[in-house]
Amino acid sequence: MKPVLLVIAHGSRDPRHAATVHALVRRVRSLRPDVRVETGFLDFNIPSVQGVLESLAAEGVRDVVALPLLLTRAFHAKADIPAVLRSAPPQLRIRQAEVLGPSPLLLTALERRLYEAGLTPADKSSTGVVLASAGSTDPEAIAVIADIAREWRHTGWCAVRPAFASAALPRTEDAVRELRALGCAKVAVAPYVLAPGFLPDRIARGAADADVLADVLGASPEVARVLVRRYEAARRPVLAAVGA
């Protein structure tokens, strides 16, 4: 029997967050109807990760792949989630999958959102893009966002600049001004976030002077495919289980 896929989301007081997570999980289920997919939240929403793990153990489930619904490997992936998994019922064999990013599929999803917001491929060479992420105090996570921006620039955009809604600089509005100063004919903001909420709303406010604001990545097919790939990689027996 295939391991249960437990998608671990951060959670938010904003109801749009949970709705987006559930929409993404439904898409994952449609891609892999042979896999049981459950959702747990670290905070604010139910069911909690701990509650889902206890329910699975009570049902007799033994193998679980825990997949962080995160774009970078920062504090939640390194500390919060492993701590929750260590406190899971001992009969569960849990493998923690890698976070979603970076992935070429996510760049495809970012471009999808920009085109849905009104850009066309013909606009690429004259458009500067702000890659706007939530932000982190983790240097590794910040460096990953900068690397993604550099990689994306090489696909034909006028320029790409990283920006952060919290914990790091520059802010979205500062990156928008920088791209204007560079002489880009258009400036677009691409939120590198998975679901709506407090920080994505801050990104949107910072995009007030941009020409285009894309939607969050959300339940895009590319994100769902990344989840499936991370699950498949984690369930390979060469990876050690958490607590094994």
PDB file of C-alpha atoms in Angstrom:
ATOM      1  CA  MET A   1       0.000   0.000   0.000  1.00  0.00           C
ATOM      2  CA  LYS A   2       1.289   3.447  -0.909  1.00  0.00           C
ATOM      3  CA  PRO A   3       2.117   5.826   1.940  1.00  0.00           C
ATOM      4  CA  VAL A   4      -0.501   8.412   2.829  1.00  0.00           C
ATOM      5  CA  LEU A   5       0.447  11.868   1.587  1.00  0.00           C
ATOM      6  CA  LEU A   6      -0.015  14.419   4.368  1.00  0.00           C
ATOM      7  CA  VAL A   7       0.162  17.961   2.986  1.00  0.00           C
ATOM      8  CA  ILE A   8       1.257  20.310   5.790  1.00  0.00           C
ATOM      9  CA  ALA A   9       0.135  23.913   5.375  1.00  0.00           C
ATOM     10  CA  HIS A  10       0.984  26.830   7.628  1.00  0.00           C
ATOM     11  CA  GLY A  11      -2.580  28.005   8.212  1.00  0.00           C
ATOM     12  CA  SER A  12      -3.991  31.515   8.434  1.00  0.00           C
ATOM     13  CA  ARG A  13      -6.811  33.529   9.955  1.00  0.00           C
ATOM     14  CA  ASP A  14      -7.660  34.510   6.381  1.00  0.00           C
ATOM     15  CA  PRO A  15     -10.253  32.011   5.096  1.00  0.00           C
ATOM     16  CA  ARG A  16      -8.879  32.346   1.556  1.00  0.00           C
ATOM     17  CA  HIS A  17      -5.727  30.537   2.685  1.00  0.00           C
ATOM     18  CA  ALA A  18      -7.412  27.286   3.703  1.00  0.00           C
ATOM     19  CA  ALA A  19      -9.736  27.415   0.691  1.00  0.00           C
ATOM     20  CA  THR A  20      -6.727  27.650  -1.635  1.00  0.00           C
ATOM     21  CA  VAL A  21      -4.912  24.826   0.140  1.00  0.00           C
ATOM     22  CA  HIS A  22      -7.944  22.561  -0.162  1.00  0.00           C
ATOM     23  CA  ALA A  23      -8.309  23.426  -3.868  1.00  0.00           C
ATOM     24  CA  LEU A  24      -4.669  22.499  -4.445  1.00  0.00           C
ATOM     25  CA  VAL A  25      -5.076  19.222  -2.573  1.00  0.00           C
ATOM     26  CA  ARG A  26      -8.119  18.372  -4.695  1.00  0.00           C
ATOM     27  CA  ARG A  27      -6.011  18.864  -7.795  1.00  0.00           C
ATOM     28  CA  VAL A  28      -3.310  16.587  -6.373  1.00  0.00           C
ATOM     29  CA  ARG A  29      -5.952  13.927  -5.694  1.00  0.00           C
ATOM     30  CA  SER A  30      -7.118  14.177  -9.292  1.00  0.00           C
ATOM     31  CA  LEU A  31      -3.542  13.589 -10.477  1.00  0.00           C
ATOM     32  CA  ARG A  32      -3.002  10.640  -8.153  1.00  0.00           C
ATOM     33  CA  PRO A  33      -6.326   8.947  -7.368  1.00  0.00           C
ATOM     34  CA  ASP A  34      -4.353   5.916  -6.181  1.00  0.00           C
ATOM     35  CA  VAL A  35      -2.862   7.872  -3.262  1.00  0.00           C
ATOM     36  CA  ARG A  36      -4.697   8.918  -0.120  1.00  0.00           C
ATOM     37  CA  VAL A  37      -4.071  12.630   0.415  1.00  0.00           C
ATOM     38  CA  GLU A  38      -4.788  14.386   3.720  1.00  0.00           C
ATOM     39  CA  THR A  39      -4.294  17.992   4.832  1.00  0.00           C
ATOM     40  CA  GLY A  40      -3.072  19.291   8.185  1.00  0.00           C
ATOM     41  CA  PHE A  41      -2.352  22.822   9.396  1.00  0.00           C
ATOM     42  CA  LEU A  42       0.376  24.047  11.727  1.00  0.00           C
ATOM     43  CA  ASP A  43      -1.719  26.897  13.093  1.00  0.00           C
ATOM     44  CA  PHE A  44      -5.064  28.739  12.899  1.00  0.00           C
ATOM     45  CA  ASN A  45      -6.960  26.086  10.915  1.00  0.00           C
ATOM     46  CA  ILE A  46      -8.206  22.565  11.513  1.00  0.00           C
ATOM     47  CA  PRO A  47      -7.441  19.767  11.296  1.00  0.00           C
ATOM     48  CA  SER A  48      -4.085  20.159  12.988  1.00  0.00           C
ATOM     49  CA  VAL A  49      -1.125  18.134  11.783  1.00  0.00           C
ATOM     50  CA  GLN A  50      -1.004  16.329  15.129  1.00  0.00           C
ATOM     51  CA  GLY A  51      -4.708  15.545  14.932  1.00  0.00           C
ATOM     52  CA  VAL A  52      -4.410  14.059  11.445  1.00  0.00           C
ATOM     53  CA  LEU A  53      -1.432  11.930  12.476  1.00  0.00           C
ATOM     54  CA  GLU A  54      -3.282  10.588  15.502  1.00  0.00           C
ATOM     55  CA  SER A  55      -6.330   9.773  13.375  1.00  0.00           C
ATOM     56  CA  LEU A  56      -4.206   7.967  10.801  1.00  0.00           C
ATOM     57  CA  ALA A  57      -2.504   5.918  13.516  1.00  0.00           C
ATOM     58  CA  ALA A  58      -5.871   5.011  15.029  1.00  0.00           C
ATOM     59  CA  GLU A  59      -7.004   3.736  11.620  1.00  0.00           C
ATOM     60  CA  GLY A  60      -3.981   1.468  11.381  1.00  0.00           C
ATOM     61  CA  VAL A  61      -2.047   3.499   8.824  1.00  0.00           C
ATOM     62  CA  ARG A  62       1.678   2.887   9.100  1.00  0.00           C
ATOM     63  CA  ASP A  63       3.431   4.834   6.324  1.00  0.00           C
ATOM     64  CA  VAL A  64       3.118   8.587   5.822  1.00  0.00           C
ATOM     65  CA  VAL A  65       4.918  11.077   3.606  1.00  0.00           C
ATOM     66  CA  ALA A  66       4.702  14.520   5.221  1.00  0.00           C
ATOM     67  CA  LEU A  67       5.003  17.206   2.584  1.00  0.00           C
ATOM     68  CA  PRO A  68       5.575  20.825   3.696  1.00  0.00           C
ATOM     69  CA  LEU A  69       3.494  23.198   1.613  1.00  0.00           C
ATOM     70  CA  LEU A  70       6.374  25.658   1.546  1.00  0.00           C
ATOM     71  CA  LEU A  71       8.361  27.259  -1.247  1.00  0.00           C
ATOM     72  CA  THR A  72      11.668  27.618   0.600  1.00  0.00           C
ATOM     73  CA  ARG A  73      13.486  25.622   3.235  1.00  0.00           C
ATOM     74  CA  ALA A  74      13.311  28.021   6.165  1.00  0.00           C
ATOM     75  CA  PHE A  75      12.297  27.821   9.838  1.00  0.00           C
ATOM     76  CA  HIS A  76       9.032  25.930   9.396  1.00  0.00           C
ATOM     77  CA  ALA A  77      10.664  23.219   7.278  1.00  0.00           C
ATOM     78  CA  LYS A  78      13.778  22.991   9.437  1.00  0.00           C
ATOM     79  CA  ALA A  79      12.266  23.243  12.929  1.00  0.00           C
ATOM     80  CA  ASP A  80       8.480  23.452  13.286  1.00  0.00           C
ATOM     81  CA  ILE A  81       7.487  20.562  11.063  1.00  0.00           C
ATOM     82  CA  PRO A  82      10.191  18.115  12.228  1.00  0.00           C
ATOM     83  CA  ALA A  83       9.179  18.863  15.839  1.00  0.00           C
ATOM     84  CA  VAL A  84       5.529  18.048  15.111  1.00  0.00           C
ATOM     85  CA  LEU A  85       6.495  14.866  13.287  1.00  0.00           C
ATOM     86  CA  ARG A  86       8.712  13.713  16.147  1.00  0.00           C
ATOM     87  CA  SER A  87       5.714  13.885  18.456  1.00  0.00           C
ATOM     88  CA  ALA A  88       3.575  11.717  16.175  1.00  0.00           C
ATOM     89  CA  PRO A  89       2.292   8.306  17.340  1.00  0.00           C
ATOM     90  CA  PRO A  90       5.274   5.943  17.407  1.00  0.00           C
ATOM     91  CA  GLN A  91       3.675   3.326  15.156  1.00  0.00           C
ATOM     92  CA  LEU A  92       3.776   5.721  12.210  1.00  0.00           C
ATOM     93  CA  ARG A  93       6.730   5.627   9.832  1.00  0.00           C
ATOM     94  CA  ILE A  94       6.988   9.202   8.580  1.00  0.00           C
ATOM     95  CA  ARG A  95       9.199  10.563   5.844  1.00  0.00           C
ATOM     96  CA  GLN A  96       9.410  14.324   5.418  1.00  0.00           C
ATOM     97  CA  ALA A  97       9.440  15.370   1.769  1.00  0.00           C
ATOM     98  CA  GLU A  98      11.383  18.311   0.439  1.00  0.00           C
ATOM     99  CA  VAL A  99       9.779  21.737   0.146  1.00  0.00           C
ATOM    100  CA  LEU A 100       8.319  22.666  -3.230  1.00  0.00           C
ATOM    101  CA  GLY A 101      10.939  25.128  -4.417  1.00  0.00           C
ATOM    102  CA  PRO A 102      12.962  25.748  -6.327  1.00  0.00           C
ATOM    103  CA  SER A 103      11.502  24.010  -9.382  1.00  0.00           C
ATOM    104  CA  PRO A 104      11.260  24.862 -13.084  1.00  0.00           C
ATOM    105  CA  LEU A 105       7.563  24.026 -12.809  1.00  0.00           C
ATOM    106  CA  LEU A 106       7.104  26.883 -10.355  1.00  0.00           C
ATOM    107  CA  LEU A 107       8.635  29.313 -12.842  1.00  0.00           C
ATOM    108  CA  THR A 108       6.124  28.034 -15.377  1.00  0.00           C
ATOM    109  CA  ALA A 109       3.353  28.647 -12.841  1.00  0.00           C
ATOM    110  CA  LEU A 110       4.614  32.193 -12.222  1.00  0.00           C
ATOM    111  CA  GLU A 111       4.507  32.932 -15.934  1.00  0.00           C
ATOM    112  CA  ARG A 112       1.039  31.401 -16.192  1.00  0.00           C
ATOM    113  CA  ARG A 113      -0.189  33.823 -13.535  1.00  0.00           C
ATOM    114  CA  LEU A 114       1.436  36.802 -15.279  1.00  0.00           C
ATOM    115  CA  TYR A 115      -0.185  35.916 -18.597  1.00  0.00           C
ATOM    116  CA  GLU A 116      -3.529  35.399 -16.867  1.00  0.00           C
ATOM    117  CA  ALA A 117      -3.111  38.922 -15.448  1.00  0.00           C
ATOM    118  CA  GLY A 118      -2.767  40.427 -18.902  1.00  0.00           C
ATOM    119  CA  LEU A 119       0.806  40.081 -20.136  1.00  0.00           C
ATOM    120  CA  THR A 120       1.667  38.198 -23.315  1.00  0.00           C
ATOM    121  CA  PRO A 121       4.881  36.433 -24.347  1.00  0.00           C
ATOM    122  CA  ALA A 122       5.542  39.395 -26.637  1.00  0.00           C
ATOM    123  CA  ASP A 123       5.798  41.627 -23.550  1.00  0.00           C
ATOM    124  CA  LYS A 124       8.664  39.676 -21.981  1.00  0.00           C
ATOM    125  CA  SER A 125      11.634  41.581 -23.337  1.00  0.00           C
ATOM    126  CA  SER A 126      10.192  44.969 -22.311  1.00  0.00           C
ATOM    127  CA  THR A 127       8.764  43.953 -18.912  1.00  0.00           C
ATOM    128  CA  GLY A 128      10.561  43.998 -15.590  1.00  0.00           C
ATOM    129  CA  VAL A 129       9.278  41.537 -13.020  1.00  0.00           C
ATOM    130  CA  VAL A 130       9.307  41.737  -9.239  1.00  0.00           C
ATOM    131  CA  LEU A 131       9.569  38.243  -7.761  1.00  0.00           C
ATOM    132  CA  ALA A 132       7.778  39.003  -4.505  1.00  0.00           C
ATOM    133  CA  SER A 133       8.063  36.433  -1.726  1.00  0.00           C
ATOM    134  CA  ALA A 134       6.814  36.401   1.852  1.00  0.00           C
ATOM    135  CA  GLY A 135      10.314  36.867   3.265  1.00  0.00           C
ATOM    136  CA  SER A 136      12.349  35.060   5.883  1.00  0.00           C
ATOM    137  CA  THR A 137      15.087  35.610   8.439  1.00  0.00           C
ATOM    138  CA  ASP A 138      16.787  32.464   7.103  1.00  0.00           C
ATOM    139  CA  PRO A 139      19.748  33.393   4.852  1.00  0.00           C
ATOM    140  CA  GLU A 140      19.359  30.167   2.880  1.00  0.00           C
ATOM    141  CA  ALA A 141      15.761  31.023   1.984  1.00  0.00           C
ATOM    142  CA  ILE A 142      16.683  34.576   0.978  1.00  0.00           C
ATOM    143  CA  ALA A 143      19.523  33.308  -1.195  1.00  0.00           C
ATOM    144  CA  VAL A 144      17.185  30.854  -2.948  1.00  0.00           C
ATOM    145  CA  ILE A 145      14.801  33.670  -3.900  1.00  0.00           C
ATOM    146  CA  ALA A 146      17.700  35.701  -5.302  1.00  0.00           C
ATOM    147  CA  ASP A 147      18.893  32.673  -7.296  1.00  0.00           C
ATOM    148  CA  ILE A 148      15.403  32.113  -8.722  1.00  0.00           C
ATOM    149  CA  ALA A 149      15.229  35.756  -9.808  1.00  0.00           C
ATOM    150  CA  ARG A 150      18.585  35.460 -11.601  1.00  0.00           C
ATOM    151  CA  GLU A 151      17.526  32.231 -13.310  1.00  0.00           C
ATOM    152  CA  TRP A 152      14.189  33.684 -14.395  1.00  0.00           C
ATOM    153  CA  ARG A 153      15.864  36.754 -15.856  1.00  0.00           C
ATOM    154  CA  HIS A 154      17.676  34.504 -18.333  1.00  0.00           C
ATOM    155  CA  THR A 155      14.371  33.350 -19.848  1.00  0.00           C
ATOM    156  CA  GLY A 156      13.882  36.664 -21.634  1.00  0.00           C
ATOM    157  CA  TRP A 157      12.455  39.238 -19.224  1.00  0.00           C
ATOM    158  CA  CYS A 158      13.789  42.796 -19.296  1.00  0.00           C
ATOM    159  CA  ALA A 159      14.865  42.348 -15.665  1.00  0.00           C
ATOM    160  CA  VAL A 160      13.796  40.392 -12.584  1.00  0.00           C
ATOM    161  CA  ARG A 161      14.254  41.651  -9.035  1.00  0.00           C
ATOM    162  CA  PRO A 162      13.516  39.785  -5.798  1.00  0.00           C
ATOM    163  CA  ALA A 163      11.440  41.465  -3.091  1.00  0.00           C
ATOM    164  CA  PHE A 164      10.141  40.479   0.328  1.00  0.00           C
ATOM    165  CA  ALA A 165       6.983  41.254   2.267  1.00  0.00           C
ATOM    166  CA  SER A 166       8.700  40.823   5.636  1.00  0.00           C
ATOM    167  CA  ALA A 167      12.015  40.141   7.387  1.00  0.00           C
ATOM    168  CA  ALA A 168      14.226  41.141   4.442  1.00  0.00           C
ATOM    169  CA  LEU A 169      14.680  43.903   1.905  1.00  0.00           C
ATOM    170  CA  PRO A 170      13.854  45.236  -0.628  1.00  0.00           C
ATOM    171  CA  ARG A 171      10.102  45.604  -0.322  1.00  0.00           C
ATOM    172  CA  THR A 172       7.876  45.156  -3.365  1.00  0.00           C
ATOM    173  CA  GLU A 173       7.347  48.894  -3.886  1.00  0.00           C
ATOM    174  CA  ASP A 174      11.119  49.514  -3.810  1.00  0.00           C
ATOM    175  CA  ALA A 175      11.723  46.843  -6.461  1.00  0.00           C
ATOM    176  CA  VAL A 176       8.949  48.339  -8.607  1.00  0.00           C
ATOM    177  CA  ARG A 177      10.663  51.745  -8.447  1.00  0.00           C
ATOM    178  CA  GLU A 178      14.027  50.197  -9.310  1.00  0.00           C
ATOM    179  CA  LEU A 179      12.620  48.540 -12.432  1.00  0.00           C
ATOM    180  CA  ARG A 180      11.002  51.824 -13.477  1.00  0.00           C
ATOM    181  CA  ALA A 181      14.367  53.526 -13.082  1.00  0.00           C
ATOM    182  CA  LEU A 182      15.982  50.845 -15.254  1.00  0.00           C
ATOM    183  CA  GLY A 183      13.683  51.888 -18.078  1.00  0.00           C
ATOM    184  CA  CYS A 184      11.509  48.778 -18.363  1.00  0.00           C
ATOM    185  CA  ALA A 185       8.424  49.667 -20.420  1.00  0.00           C
ATOM    186  CA  LYS A 186       6.184  47.680 -18.066  1.00  0.00           C
ATOM    187  CA  VAL A 187       6.597  46.484 -14.500  1.00  0.00           C
ATOM    188  CA  ALA A 188       4.826  43.350 -13.253  1.00  0.00           C
ATOM    189  CA  VAL A 189       4.682  41.862  -9.774  1.00  0.00           C
ATOM    190  CA  ALA A 190       4.644  38.068  -9.502  1.00  0.00           C
ATOM    191  CA  PRO A 191       3.838  36.891  -5.954  1.00  0.00           C
ATOM    192  CA  TYR A 192       5.959  33.849  -5.152  1.00  0.00           C
ATOM    193  CA  VAL A 193       3.479  32.693  -2.529  1.00  0.00           C
ATOM    194  CA  LEU A 194       1.070  29.792  -2.483  1.00  0.00           C
ATOM    195  CA  ALA A 195      -2.102  31.211  -0.968  1.00  0.00           C
ATOM    196  CA  PRO A 196      -3.739  34.528  -0.093  1.00  0.00           C
ATOM    197  CA  GLY A 197      -3.254  36.031   3.343  1.00  0.00           C
ATOM    198  CA  PHE A 198      -1.670  38.840   5.309  1.00  0.00           C
ATOM    199  CA  LEU A 199       1.724  38.924   3.569  1.00  0.00           C
ATOM    200  CA  PRO A 200       0.336  38.438   0.040  1.00  0.00           C
ATOM    201  CA  ASP A 201      -1.977  41.383   0.744  1.00  0.00           C
ATOM    202  CA  ARG A 202       1.101  43.416   1.692  1.00  0.00           C
ATOM    203  CA  ILE A 203       2.703  42.417  -1.610  1.00  0.00           C
ATOM    204  CA  ALA A 204      -0.423  43.591  -3.429  1.00  0.00           C
ATOM    205  CA  ARG A 205      -0.280  46.976  -1.718  1.00  0.00           C
ATOM    206  CA  GLY A 206       3.372  47.296  -2.680  1.00  0.00           C
ATOM    207  CA  ALA A 207       2.398  46.614  -6.301  1.00  0.00           C
ATOM    208  CA  ALA A 208       0.148  49.686  -6.469  1.00  0.00           C
ATOM    209  CA  ASP A 209       2.445  51.449  -8.962  1.00  0.00           C
ATOM    210  CA  ALA A 210       3.096  48.365 -11.095  1.00  0.00           C
ATOM    211  CA  ASP A 211       1.332  47.788 -14.411  1.00  0.00           C
ATOM    212  CA  VAL A 212       0.428  44.185 -13.662  1.00  0.00           C
ATOM    213  CA  LEU A 213      -0.147  42.225 -10.464  1.00  0.00           C
ATOM    214  CA  ALA A 214      -0.369  38.468 -10.881  1.00  0.00           C
ATOM    215  CA  ASP A 215      -2.355  36.169  -8.633  1.00  0.00           C
ATOM    216  CA  VAL A 216      -0.743  33.870  -6.071  1.00  0.00           C
ATOM    217  CA  LEU A 217       0.429  30.472  -7.312  1.00  0.00           C
ATOM    218  CA  GLY A 218      -2.527  28.765  -5.652  1.00  0.00           C
ATOM    219  CA  ALA A 219      -3.956  25.577  -7.112  1.00  0.00           C
ATOM    220  CA  SER A 220      -2.168  25.872 -10.441  1.00  0.00           C
ATOM    221  CA  PRO A 221      -1.532  22.556 -12.208  1.00  0.00           C
ATOM    222  CA  GLU A 222       2.226  23.087 -12.051  1.00  0.00           C
ATOM    223  CA  VAL A 223       2.189  23.378  -8.255  1.00  0.00           C
ATOM    224  CA  ALA A 224       0.136  20.184  -8.010  1.00  0.00           C
ATOM    225  CA  ARG A 225       2.655  18.386 -10.198  1.00  0.00           C
ATOM    226  CA  VAL A 226       5.506  19.541  -7.949  1.00  0.00           C
ATOM    227  CA  LEU A 227       3.666  18.098  -4.932  1.00  0.00           C
ATOM    228  CA  VAL A 228       3.349  14.759  -6.697  1.00  0.00           C
ATOM    229  CA  ARG A 229       7.043  14.759  -7.615  1.00  0.00           C
ATOM    230  CA  ARG A 230       8.095  15.547  -4.038  1.00  0.00           C
ATOM    231  CA  TYR A 231       5.854  12.746  -2.757  1.00  0.00           C
ATOM    232  CA  GLU A 232       7.328  10.235  -5.190  1.00  0.00           C
ATOM    233  CA  ALA A 233      10.878  11.228  -4.280  1.00  0.00           C
ATOM    234  CA  ALA A 234      10.191  10.932  -0.547  1.00  0.00           C
ATOM    235  CA  ARG A 235       8.545   7.518  -0.718  1.00  0.00           C
ATOM    236  CA  ARG A 236      11.589   5.890  -2.276  1.00  0.00           C
ATOM    237  CA  PRO A 237      13.013   3.444   0.277  1.00  0.00           C
ATOM    238  CA  VAL A 238      16.498   4.965   0.150  1.00  0.00           C
ATOM    239  CA  LEU A 239      15.239   7.879   2.250  1.00  0.00           C
ATOM    240  CA  ALA A 240      15.248   7.409   6.001  1.00  0.00           C
ATOM    241  CA  ALA A 241      12.034   7.812   7.954  1.00  0.00           C
ATOM    242  CA  VAL A 242      11.738  10.525  10.593  1.00  0.00           C
ATOM    243  CA  GLY A 243      12.672   8.975  13.927  1.00  0.00           C
ATOM    244  CA  ALA A 244      13.781   5.693  12.341  1.00  0.00           C
TER     245      ALA A 244
END
